[in-house]
Coordinates of C-alpha atoms and ligand atoms in Angstrom, one line a residue:
X1 CA -0.4 0.2 0.1
X2 CA 1.5 3.6 -0.9
X3 CA 2.3 5.7 2.3
X4 CA 1.1 9.0 2.4
X5 CA 3.0 12.4 4.9
X6 CA 1.5 15.2 5.5
X7 CA 3.4 17.6 7.0
X8 CA 1.2 20.9 7.9
X9 CA -2.2 20.9 9.5
X10 CA -5.6 20.1 7.4
X11 CA -8.7 19.0 7.0
X12 CA -9.6 15.2 8.1
X13 CA -12.0 15.6 4.4
X14 CA -8.2 15.6 3.1
X15 CA -7.2 12.8 5.0
X16 CA -10.2 11.0 4.8
X17 CA -9.4 11.0 0.7
X18 CA -6.2 10.1 1.2
X19 CA -6.9 7.0 3.5
X20 CA -9.4 5.3 0.8
X21 CA -6.0 4.5 -1.7
X22 CA -3.0 5.1 1.3
X23 CA -1.2 4.2 4.6
X24 CA -2.1 8.3 6.0
X25 CA 1.0 9.5 9.1
X26 CA 0.2 13.4 9.9
X27 CA 3.1 14.4 12.1
X28 CA 3.6 18.4 11.7
X29 CA 5.7 20.2 13.3
X30 CA 8.9 18.4 11.2
X31 CA 12.5 19.8 11.3
X32 CA 14.3 20.0 8.0
X33 CA 16.7 17.0 9.4
X34 CA 12.9 14.9 11.0
X35 CA 11.0 15.6 7.2
X36 CA 14.9 14.2 5.1
X37 CA 15.5 11.2 7.8
X38 CA 11.9 9.9 6.9
X39 CA 10.8 10.5 3.6
X40 CA 12.3 8.1 1.9
X41 CA 9.4 5.8 3.1
X42 CA 6.9 8.1 1.4
X43 CA 4.8 8.1 -2.1
X44 CA 3.9 11.4 -1.7
X45 CA 3.5 14.1 0.4
X46 CA 1.0 16.7 1.4
X47 CA 1.7 20.5 2.8
X48 CA 1.0 23.2 3.4
X49 CA 2.8 26.7 3.3
X50 CA 4.7 25.3 6.3
X51 CA 7.2 23.0 5.3
X52 CA 10.0 23.7 3.4
X53 CA 10.1 21.5 0.8
X54 CA 13.9 21.7 -0.4
X55 CA 16.3 19.5 -2.9
X56 CA 17.7 17.8 0.0
X57 CA 14.1 16.5 1.3
X58 CA 13.1 15.9 -2.6
X59 CA 16.5 14.2 -3.2
X60 CA 15.7 11.7 0.0
X61 CA 13.0 11.6 -1.4
X62 CA 13.1 8.2 -3.4
X63 CA 10.2 7.3 -3.4
X64 CA 8.2 10.8 -3.3
X65 CA 5.7 10.6 -7.0
X66 CA 4.0 13.7 -6.1
X67 CA 4.2 16.6 -3.9
X68 CA 0.6 18.3 -2.9
X69 CA 0.1 21.7 -1.3
X70 CA -3.0 22.3 -0.3
X71 CA -3.3 25.7 -1.1
X72 CA -2.5 28.5 -4.2
X73 CA 1.4 29.0 -3.4
X74 CA 4.7 26.3 -4.6
X75 CA 7.5 29.1 -3.4
X76 CA 7.9 26.4 -0.9
X77 CA 9.0 24.7 -3.2
X78 CA 11.9 23.8 -5.2
X79 CA 9.4 22.5 -7.8
X80 CA 12.7 23.1 -10.8
X81 CA 14.2 19.7 -8.2
X82 CA 10.8 18.0 -8.2
X83 CA 10.1 18.2 -11.9
X84 CA 13.8 16.8 -13.0
X85 CA 13.4 13.5 -10.7
X86 CA 9.5 13.2 -12.5
X87 CA 7.8 14.1 -8.8
X88 CA 4.4 15.6 -10.1
X89 CA 3.8 19.6 -8.0
X90 CA 0.2 19.6 -7.6
X91 CA -1.5 23.1 -5.9
X92 CA -5.5 23.9 -6.0
X93 CA -5.4 27.2 -7.8
X94 CA -8.7 28.6 -6.0
X95 CA -9.2 26.3 -3.4
X96 CA -8.8 29.7 -0.8
X97 CA -9.3 32.1 -3.5
X98 CA -12.5 33.4 -2.0
X99 CA -10.8 33.3 1.6
X100 CA -8.0 35.3 0.9
X101 CA -10.2 38.3 -0.4
X102 CA -12.0 38.3 1.8
X103 CA -9.0 38.0 3.9
X104 CA -7.9 41.5 1.7
X105 CA -10.3 43.1 2.2
X106 CA -11.3 42.8 6.2
X107 CA -7.8 44.3 6.4
X108 CA -8.5 47.6 4.6
X109 CA -11.6 47.9 6.6
X110 CA -10.3 47.1 9.7
X111 CA -7.4 49.6 9.1
X112 CA -9.3 51.9 8.4
X113 CA -11.2 51.3 11.1
X114 CA -9.3 51.5 13.7
X115 CA -10.4 47.5 14.8
X116 CA -8.4 45.8 16.2
X117 CA -7.3 48.7 18.8
X118 CA -10.3 49.9 19.2
X119 CA -11.2 46.4 20.1
X120 CA -8.3 45.8 22.7
X121 CA -9.2 49.2 24.0
X122 CA -12.5 47.9 25.2
X123 CA -11.2 44.9 26.8
X124 CA -8.5 47.5 28.6
X125 CA -12.4 48.6 30.4
X126 CA -11.5 51.8 28.5
X127 CA -13.9 53.6 26.2
X128 CA -11.9 56.4 24.2
X129 CA -13.9 57.4 20.8
X130 CA -11.4 59.7 20.2
X131 CA -8.2 57.8 19.4
X132 CA -11.0 55.7 16.8
X133 CA -12.0 58.2 14.0
X134 CA -11.7 56.3 10.7
X135 CA -11.7 57.0 7.3
X136 CA -14.4 55.5 4.7
X137 CA -13.3 53.3 1.4
X138 CA -16.5 54.7 -0.4
X139 CA -15.7 56.9 -2.9
X140 CA -12.2 55.9 -1.8
X141 CA -9.3 54.9 -4.2
X142 CA -7.8 51.6 -4.3
X143 CA -5.3 50.0 -6.4
X144 CA -5.2 46.6 -7.3
X145 CA -1.6 45.1 -7.9
X146 CA -2.0 42.1 -9.7
X147 CA -5.4 41.5 -11.3
X148 CA -5.6 37.2 -10.9
X149 CA -8.1 35.6 -9.0
X150 CA -8.0 37.3 -5.7
X151 CA -7.2 41.3 -7.6
X152 CA -11.0 39.9 -9.7
X153 CA -12.6 38.9 -6.5
X154 CA -11.2 41.5 -4.7
X155 CA -12.2 44.1 -7.0
X156 CA -15.6 42.7 -7.4
X157 CA -16.5 43.6 -3.4
X158 CA -14.3 46.6 -4.2
X159 CA -16.8 48.2 -6.5
X160 CA -20.4 47.5 -4.7
X161 CA -18.4 49.5 -1.9
X162 CA -18.4 52.1 -4.1
X163 CA -14.6 52.5 -4.7
X164 CA -13.1 53.6 -8.0
X165 CA -10.6 51.3 -9.3
X166 CA -6.9 51.1 -10.4
X167 CA -5.1 48.2 -11.3
X168 CA -1.0 47.3 -12.3
X169 CA -0.9 44.0 -14.0
X170 CA 1.2 43.6 -17.5
X171 CA -0.5 40.0 -18.1
X172 CA -3.8 41.1 -18.6
X173 CA -6.0 42.9 -21.8
X174 CA -7.2 46.8 -21.5
X175 CA -10.6 44.8 -22.2
X176 CA -10.5 42.4 -19.3
X177 CA -9.3 44.6 -16.7
X178 CA -12.1 46.8 -18.0
X179 CA -15.2 44.2 -17.5
X180 CA -13.8 43.5 -13.8
X181 CA -14.2 47.4 -13.4
X182 CA -10.9 48.7 -13.4
X183 CA -8.4 51.0 -14.9
X184 CA -6.1 49.8 -16.2
X185 CA -2.7 52.0 -15.9
X186 CA 0.9 52.0 -15.1
X187 CA 2.4 50.6 -11.5
X188 CA 3.7 54.6 -9.8
X189 CA 0.4 56.1 -11.6
X190 CA -1.5 53.6 -9.6
X191 CA 0.7 54.5 -6.5
X192 CA 0.9 57.9 -7.2
X193 CA -2.9 57.8 -7.1
X194 CA -4.3 55.2 -5.1
X195 CA -5.8 55.9 -1.2
X196 CA -5.6 52.0 -0.7
X197 CA -3.1 49.6 -2.5
X198 CA -3.9 46.3 -2.3
X199 CA -1.2 43.1 -3.9
X200 CA -2.4 39.7 -5.2
X201 CA 0.7 39.0 -7.1
X202 CA 3.0 35.8 -6.9
X203 CA 6.7 36.4 -5.4
X204 CA 8.9 36.0 -8.2
X205 CA 12.1 37.7 -9.3
X206 CA 10.2 40.6 -10.7
X207 CA 7.9 41.6 -7.9
X208 CA 10.7 40.8 -4.8
X209 CA 10.5 44.3 -2.8
X210 CA 8.9 45.9 -5.7
X211 CA 7.1 48.2 -3.1
X212 CA 10.3 49.7 -1.7
X213 CA 11.7 53.0 -0.1
X214 CA 11.2 54.9 -3.5
X215 CA 8.0 53.9 -4.1
X216 CA 6.8 53.9 -0.1
X217 CA 8.2 57.7 -1.2
X218 CA 5.4 58.2 -3.8
X219 CA 2.1 57.7 -2.4
X220 CA -0.4 59.5 -1.1
X221 CA -0.1 60.5 2.9
X222 CA -3.0 59.0 3.4
X223 CA -2.5 55.7 1.3
X224 CA -2.7 52.7 3.1
X225 CA -1.3 48.8 2.0
X226 CA -2.3 45.9 2.2
X227 CA -0.2 42.8 1.1
X228 CA -2.2 39.1 1.9
X229 CA 0.1 37.9 -0.9
X230 CA 3.8 37.0 -0.5
X231 CA 5.9 38.2 1.9
X232 CA 8.8 40.3 0.4
X233 CA 6.5 41.3 -2.3
X234 CA 7.1 45.1 0.1
X235 CA 10.4 46.0 1.5
X236 CA 9.3 45.3 5.5
X237 CA 12.4 47.5 6.8
X238 CA 10.9 50.1 4.6
X239 CA 7.9 50.3 5.1
X240 CA 8.5 50.4 9.2
X241 CA 10.4 53.4 8.9
X242 CA 7.6 55.0 6.1
X243 CA 4.8 54.2 8.8
X244 CA 6.3 55.5 11.9
X245 CA 7.7 58.1 9.5
X246 CA 4.1 59.1 8.8
X247 CA 5.0 58.7 4.6
X248 CA 1.3 56.7 4.6
X249 CA -1.3 56.1 6.9
X250 CA -1.5 52.6 7.4
X251 CA -0.4 48.9 6.6
X252 CA -1.9 45.8 7.3
X253 CA -0.2 42.7 6.9
X254 CA -0.8 39.0 6.5
X255 CA 2.7 37.6 4.8
X256 CA 6.4 38.4 5.6
X257 CA 9.7 37.5 4.6
X258 CA 10.6 35.0 7.2
X259 CA 7.3 33.3 8.4
X260 CA 6.8 33.3 11.2
X261 CA 7.7 36.6 12.1
X262 CA 10.7 36.8 14.0
X263 CA 12.3 39.9 15.3
X264 CA 10.2 42.7 13.5
X265 CA 10.7 46.3 13.2
X266 CA 6.7 46.4 12.0
X267 CA 5.5 44.5 15.8
X268 CA 6.1 48.3 18.1
X269 CA 4.2 50.5 15.7
X270 CA 0.5 50.9 16.9
X271 CA -2.2 51.2 15.7
X272 CA -1.1 52.0 12.1
X273 CA 0.2 48.4 11.1
X274 CA -2.5 45.0 11.4
X275 CA -0.6 41.6 11.5
X276 CA -1.8 38.5 11.0
X277 CA -0.2 35.2 11.2
X278 CA -0.4 34.4 7.4
X279 CA -4.1 33.9 7.7
X280 CA -5.6 35.0 4.2
X281 CA -6.0 30.7 3.8
X282 CA -7.8 30.4 7.2
X283 CA -11.7 29.8 7.0
X284 CA -13.5 26.5 7.6
X285 CA -14.6 26.5 3.6
X286 CA -11.0 27.4 2.4
X287 CA -9.5 24.4 4.6
X288 CA -12.0 22.4 3.1
X289 CA -11.9 22.4 -0.7
X290 CA -8.0 22.4 -1.4
X291 CA -7.6 19.1 1.2
X292 CA -10.1 17.5 -0.6
X293 CA -8.6 19.3 -3.6
X294 CA -5.1 18.2 -3.4
X295 CA -5.7 15.0 -1.5
X296 CA -8.6 13.9 -4.9
X297 CA -5.2 14.4 -7.2
X298 CA -2.8 13.3 -4.6
X299 CA -5.0 9.5 -4.7
X300 CA -5.6 9.7 -8.5
X301 CA -1.5 10.1 -9.0
X302 CA -1.0 7.5 -6.7
X303 CA -3.6 5.4 -9.0
X304 CA -1.8 6.0 -12.1
X305 CA -3.9 8.8 -13.2
X306 CA -2.9 12.4 -14.1
X307 CA -3.7 14.9 -11.6
X308 CA -5.9 18.5 -13.2
X309 CA -3.9 21.0 -11.2
X310 CA 0.4 20.4 -11.8
X311 CA 2.5 23.4 -11.5
X312 CA 5.2 21.4 -13.3
X313 CA 3.2 19.7 -16.6
X314 CA 0.8 21.0 -19.0
X315 CA -2.0 22.3 -17.4
X316 CA -5.7 20.4 -18.2
X317 CA -8.6 22.4 -17.5
X318 CA -10.5 20.4 -14.9
X319 CA -13.4 19.9 -18.7
X320 CA -10.9 18.5 -20.9
X321 CA -9.1 16.1 -18.3
X322 CA -12.1 14.7 -17.7
X323 CA -13.0 14.4 -21.0
X324 CA -9.6 12.5 -21.5
X325 CA -9.2 10.6 -18.4
X326 CA -10.4 7.4 -19.6
X327 CA -7.5 7.4 -23.1
X328 CA -4.8 8.1 -20.8
X329 CA -5.3 4.1 -19.4
X330 CA -5.7 3.3 -22.9
X331 CA -2.8 4.5 -24.1
X332 CA -1.2 4.1 -22.0
X333 CA -1.8 0.5 -22.4
X334 CA -1.1 0.6 -25.5
X335 CA 2.6 2.4 -25.2
X336 CA 3.5 -0.2 -23.6
X337 CA 2.6 -2.6 -25.4
X338 CA 4.0 -1.4 -28.7
X339 CA 7.2 -0.6 -26.6
X340 CA 7.3 -4.3 -26.2
X341 CA 6.8 -5.3 -29.2
X342 CA 9.3 -2.8 -31.0
X343 CA 12.3 -4.1 -29.0
X344 CA 13.6 -2.3 -26.2
X345 CA 15.9 0.8 -28.1
X346 CA 12.6 2.8 -29.4
X347 CA 13.6 5.1 -31.8
X348 CA 10.2 6.3 -33.7
X349 CA 6.9 6.4 -32.4
X350 CA 4.2 7.3 -34.7
X351 CA 1.0 8.2 -32.6
X352 CA -2.0 8.9 -34.3
X353 CA -5.2 10.4 -32.1
X354 CA -8.0 9.0 -34.5
X355 CA -12.1 9.5 -34.8
X356 CA -13.0 12.1 -31.7
X357 CA -9.7 12.1 -30.6
X358 CA -8.2 14.3 -33.4
X359 CA -8.2 17.0 -31.7
X360 CA -5.6 19.7 -30.5
X361 CA -7.2 18.6 -26.7
X362 CA -5.8 15.1 -27.1
X363 CA -1.8 16.1 -26.6
X364 CA -2.0 15.3 -23.3
X365 CA -2.8 11.5 -24.9
X366 CA 1.1 11.6 -26.5
X367 CA 2.2 12.0 -23.0
X368 CA 0.5 9.1 -22.0
X369 CA 1.6 6.6 -25.0
X370 CA 4.7 7.7 -24.1
X371 CA 4.3 7.4 -20.5
X372 CA 3.7 3.6 -21.1
X373 CA 6.7 3.2 -24.1
X374 CA 9.5 4.4 -20.9
X375 CA 8.0 2.0 -18.9
X376 CA 9.3 -1.2 -19.3
X377 CA 13.7 1.3 -19.0
X378 CA 12.3 3.0 -17.0
X379 CA 9.6 1.0 -14.6
X380 CA 7.9 4.5 -11.6
X381 CA 10.0 6.5 -12.6
X382 CA 7.9 8.3 -15.4
X383 CA 5.4 10.6 -15.2
X384 CA 3.4 12.4 -16.9
X385 CA 5.6 15.2 -16.0
X386 CA 9.7 13.7 -17.1
X387 CA 7.8 11.3 -20.3
X388 CA 8.8 13.7 -23.2
X389 CA 11.6 14.8 -21.2
X390 CA 12.9 11.5 -21.0
X391 CA 12.2 10.6 -24.0
X392 CA 14.1 13.4 -26.1
X393 CA 17.2 12.4 -24.0
X394 CA 17.0 8.6 -25.4
X395 CA 16.5 10.2 -28.8
X396 CA 13.1 8.8 -29.5
X397 CA 11.4 10.6 -32.3
X398 CA 8.1 11.1 -31.6
X399 CA 5.4 11.8 -34.8
X400 CA 2.0 13.2 -33.9
X401 CA -1.0 12.6 -36.3
X402 CA -4.9 13.1 -36.0
X403 CA -7.9 11.7 -39.0
X404 CA -10.7 12.3 -37.3
X405 CA -12.1 10.2 -40.5
X406 CA -11.1 7.1 -38.6
X407 CA -14.3 6.2 -37.1
X408 CA -14.7 2.7 -36.3
X409 CA -15.2 3.7 -32.9
X410 CA -16.4 7.3 -31.2
X411 CA -12.4 7.3 -30.5
X412 CA -9.4 5.6 -31.3
X413 CA -5.4 4.9 -31.0
X414 CA -2.7 3.8 -33.4
X415 CA -0.1 3.8 -32.1
X416 CA 3.3 2.6 -34.6
X417 CA 6.5 1.8 -33.1
X418 CA 10.5 1.6 -34.9
X419 CA 12.7 -0.2 -32.5
X420 CA 15.4 -3.2 -32.6
X421 CA 12.7 -5.8 -33.1
X422 CA 11.5 -4.1 -36.3
X423 CA 8.4 -1.6 -36.8
X424 CA 5.2 -3.2 -34.8
X425 CA 1.9 -1.3 -35.2
X426 CA -0.8 -1.8 -32.2
X427 CA -5.4 0.5 -32.6
X428 CA -7.6 0.6 -29.2
X429 CA -10.3 2.1 -28.4
X430 CA -12.5 2.3 -25.5
X431 CA -16.1 0.6 -25.6
X432 CA -18.5 1.9 -24.3
X433 CA -18.3 0.5 -20.5
X434 CA -14.8 2.3 -20.8
X435 CA -13.2 -0.9 -21.1
X436 CA -10.0 -1.1 -23.5
X437 CA -10.1 -3.2 -26.7
X438 CA -6.9 -3.7 -28.9
X439 CA -8.6 -3.5 -31.7
X440 CA -5.7 -4.1 -34.4
X441 CA -2.2 -5.7 -33.9
X442 CA 0.1 -5.0 -36.9
X443 CA -2.4 -4.2 -39.8
X444 CA -4.8 -7.4 -38.3
X445 CA -8.2 -6.4 -36.7
X446 CA -8.4 -8.1 -33.3
X447 CA -10.9 -6.9 -30.6
X448 CA -9.5 -8.5 -27.4
X449 CA -9.6 -6.9 -24.0
X450 CA -5.0 -6.2 -22.6
X451 CA -4.3 -8.5 -19.9
X452 CA -1.5 -9.1 -17.7
X453 CA 0.2 -12.0 -19.0
X454 CA 0.3 -11.8 -23.3
X455 CA 1.6 -13.5 -26.3
X456 CA 1.3 -12.8 -29.8
X457 CA 2.2 -14.8 -32.6
X458 CA 2.7 -14.4 -37.0
X459 CA 2.3 -17.1 -38.3
X460 CA 0.4 -18.9 -41.7
X461 CA -2.9 -19.3 -41.1
X462 CA -3.6 -23.6 -41.7
X463 CA -4.8 -26.6 -38.7
X464 CA -3.6 -27.7 -36.4
X465 CA -1.6 -25.0 -35.4
X466 CA -3.5 -23.7 -32.4
X467 CA -3.1 -26.7 -31.2
X468 CA 0.3 -26.9 -31.4
X469 CA 1.2 -24.6 -29.2
X470 CA -2.3 -24.9 -26.7
X471 CA 0.1 -28.3 -26.2
X472 CA 3.1 -26.9 -25.7
X473 CA 2.4 -24.1 -23.3
X474 CA 0.3 -26.7 -21.4
X475 CA 3.7 -28.5 -20.9
X476 CA 5.3 -26.2 -20.1
X477 CA 2.6 -25.8 -17.3
X478 CA 0.9 -22.1 -18.8
X479 CA -2.2 -21.3 -19.0
X480 CA -4.1 -19.7 -21.2
X481 CA -7.2 -17.5 -20.4
X482 CA -8.3 -16.4 -24.0
X483 CA -7.5 -16.9 -27.4
X484 CA -8.0 -14.7 -30.6
X485 CA -6.8 -14.8 -34.5
X486 CA -6.7 -12.3 -36.7
X487 CA -6.3 -12.7 -40.2
X488 CA -7.4 -10.6 -43.9
X489 CA -7.5 -13.8 -45.5
X490 CA -8.4 -17.5 -45.2
X491 CA -5.0 -19.5 -44.6
X492 CA -3.3 -16.9 -45.3
X493 CA -1.0 -15.0 -42.9
X494 CA -2.5 -14.4 -39.5
X495 CA -1.8 -13.1 -35.8
X496 CA -2.9 -15.3 -32.9
X497 CA -3.6 -13.3 -29.7
X498 CA -3.4 -15.1 -26.1
X499 CA -4.4 -14.2 -23.0
X500 CA -2.2 -16.4 -20.1
X501 CA -2.3 -16.3 -16.5
X502 CA 0.4 -17.2 -15.5
X503 CA 4.4 -15.0 -17.1
X504 CA 5.6 -16.8 -19.9
X505 CA 9.4 -19.3 -18.5
X506 CA 12.4 -17.8 -20.0
X507 CA 12.7 -20.6 -22.5
X508 CA 9.7 -20.6 -24.0
X509 CA 10.0 -18.1 -26.8
X510 CA 12.4 -20.4 -29.2
X511 CA 10.4 -23.2 -28.8
X512 CA 7.4 -21.7 -30.1
X513 CA 9.1 -20.0 -33.1
X514 CA 10.0 -24.1 -33.6
X515 CA 5.9 -24.9 -34.3
X516 CA 5.4 -25.6 -38.4
X517 CA 4.3 -22.4 -39.9
X518 CA 5.1 -20.1 -36.5
X519 CA 7.1 -17.0 -38.1
X520 CA 7.1 -15.0 -34.6
X521 CA 6.4 -14.6 -30.9
X522 CA 6.5 -11.4 -28.4
X523 CA 5.2 -11.8 -24.8
X524 CA 4.3 -8.2 -23.1
X525 CA 3.7 -7.4 -19.7
X526 CA 1.6 -5.1 -18.9
Ligands
NAD1 N1 -1.9 35.5 2.5 C1 -3.1 34.0 2.1 O1 -3.1 32.6 3.1 C2 -3.0 33.3 0.4 C3 -3.9 32.8 0.4 C4 -3.7 32.1 -1.2 C5 -3.1 33.3 -2.0 N2 -2.3 33.5 -1.4 C6 -0.9 34.6 -2.5 O2 -2.3 35.0 -3.6 C7 -1.5 35.5 -4.2 C8 -2.7 35.6 -5.8 O3 -2.9 34.6 -6.0 P1 -3.9 34.8 -6.6 O4 -4.9 33.2 -6.5 O5 -4.7 35.2 -7.3 O6 -2.7 34.1 -8.4 P2 -3.5 34.1 -10.2 O7 -2.6 33.6 -10.6 O8 -4.9 34.0 -10.2 O9 -3.3 36.0 -10.0 C9 -1.5 36.7 -9.8 C10 -2.1 37.7 -11.1 O10 -0.7 38.9 -10.7 C11 -0.4 38.8 -12.1 N3 1.3 39.1 -11.3 C12 2.3 38.6 -12.2 N4 3.3 39.1 -12.1 C13 2.8 40.0 -11.9 C14 3.6 41.5 -11.5 N5 5.3 41.5 -11.7 N6 3.7 42.6 -11.3 C15 1.4 42.9 -11.5 N7 1.2 41.8 -11.5 C16 1.4 40.7 -11.5 C17 -0.7 37.9 -13.1 O11 -0.7 38.7 -14.2 C18 -2.0 37.0 -11.9 O12 -3.2 38.5 -13.4 C19 -0.7 34.8 -4.5 O13 0.9 35.1 -4.1 C20 -1.1 33.6 -4.1 O14 0.5 32.6 -3.1 C21 -2.0 34.1 0.0
3PG2 O1 -1.0 30.1 -1.9 C1 -1.9 29.8 -0.7 O2 -2.6 29.4 -0.8 C2 -1.7 30.7 1.0 O3 -0.5 32.0 1.4 C3 -1.9 29.7 1.6 O4 -1.4 29.2 2.5 P1 -1.6 28.1 4.1 O5 -1.9 26.6 3.0 O6 0.0 27.6 4.7 O7 -2.5 29.2 4.9

């Protein structure tokens, strides 16, 4: 059974899903060296922002297949190191969007009305109504930096509160910004005109210290800034100075350059600063969402299926993925089969996407076919993340074609591989119930389900040959589960496809080829 380590607190709903397919250990608060020591036992690691998954941890995770981040930001994971090792990294891009947006809005209103300090004063026994004269957000200008999922929701709510919206996001169109009710402007214009600035961007080399001494100096003296995105986008030291000197009116931070926040001049500031301990995603609803979203992906990957929100493989929208999921298994099975028929060193793989699969959306099926093809060489080390890189490094040329006119089945896949045993081809489709059928082998029509142990022969269609082969297998104690002959003409060339209950013992293939009429024989393990 697979093993999953959960190293940050996640909702029980996620643990329940993981437990369907794996033994789950929840061990939070591990030191990095403790994690390095135990990670080798686990097939999957589920985290939030509390665990730093460094290269050292990834190297020690010799069984790791997937790292699941129950949240959005994967800046605490060394994603390139995971990709090099073929480990899928998944996240939950939307599970905590509303929670984070509402936290930013709560911060904006709290800053405006001094709610945290007013609350503390009442609890101290005071009744001070003069020290907490706030400001209204109505008709004020909100500058949103980053108009993605969270930024857009903040915009929608702020607009309803009567705010004027400016946005800076170099990656979205003016039309999209207008749809959301924002005027797209340069960062410098936003900085100078906004009464409130809220950050909703990832932390990248370009966004690190985006808000620095110079930009703080250009803000309005009544400006208030909110960072519920990532620590380090604001230079914390510069911010503390700007607040202390009254260059801006307030700041609310949920995220910090180093977490947990240690010694910091921000802590000695008064009511103009609000600090929360990375609570943006901390709602019951968001924690259930992200735990389910990521646990389902871990479960799928452990079952050999693709993940819907992998950050290090080409993204698939959930709709496309839902349509393709059954075909991924077909593509992988055909890849495994044709790879073994063609022999170890495959140089060329032709993948033809047929019928309704003949669309651009089906490209992941080519990756799945490669994964199957490389399985014999790489076993569990090959996956959807590294299959294309591994194929390229092995010099396997991949040709992808589409033919919508082939309509024997709704959608079918034809794979042809050239390797050390020559060129072989196989076609497969799905039946109504989603079962896989092999429908053609080396241009001979067949109709068989795949089986773990299979034997294929090329022979002359003539009386007695099936009996002879049956006796030979019987003498080696191999039980035949099913057998089918595919031929184009009576008494011409034909293929025999046998599903076996046991693997073929060593040394039997040369004996099979000696049977009169059999030209070649191949054994395959799926
Ligand atoms: N505090 C929390 O607990 C919490 C919770 C959820 C998300 N987050 C963080 O919030 C941030 C936003 O998340 P999201 O889900 O909205 O992401 P998103 O990917 O939907 O949106 C990010 C937006 O930033 C824009 N962007 C990228 N680089 C930029 C740059 N240099 N200047 C301006 N815009 C830029 C992108 O075009 C995109 O529109 C992320 O950093 C995420 O990690 C924090
Ligand atoms: O990127 C995120 O999803 C947020 O920062 C939430 O982090 P958390 O899961 O540690 O609360």
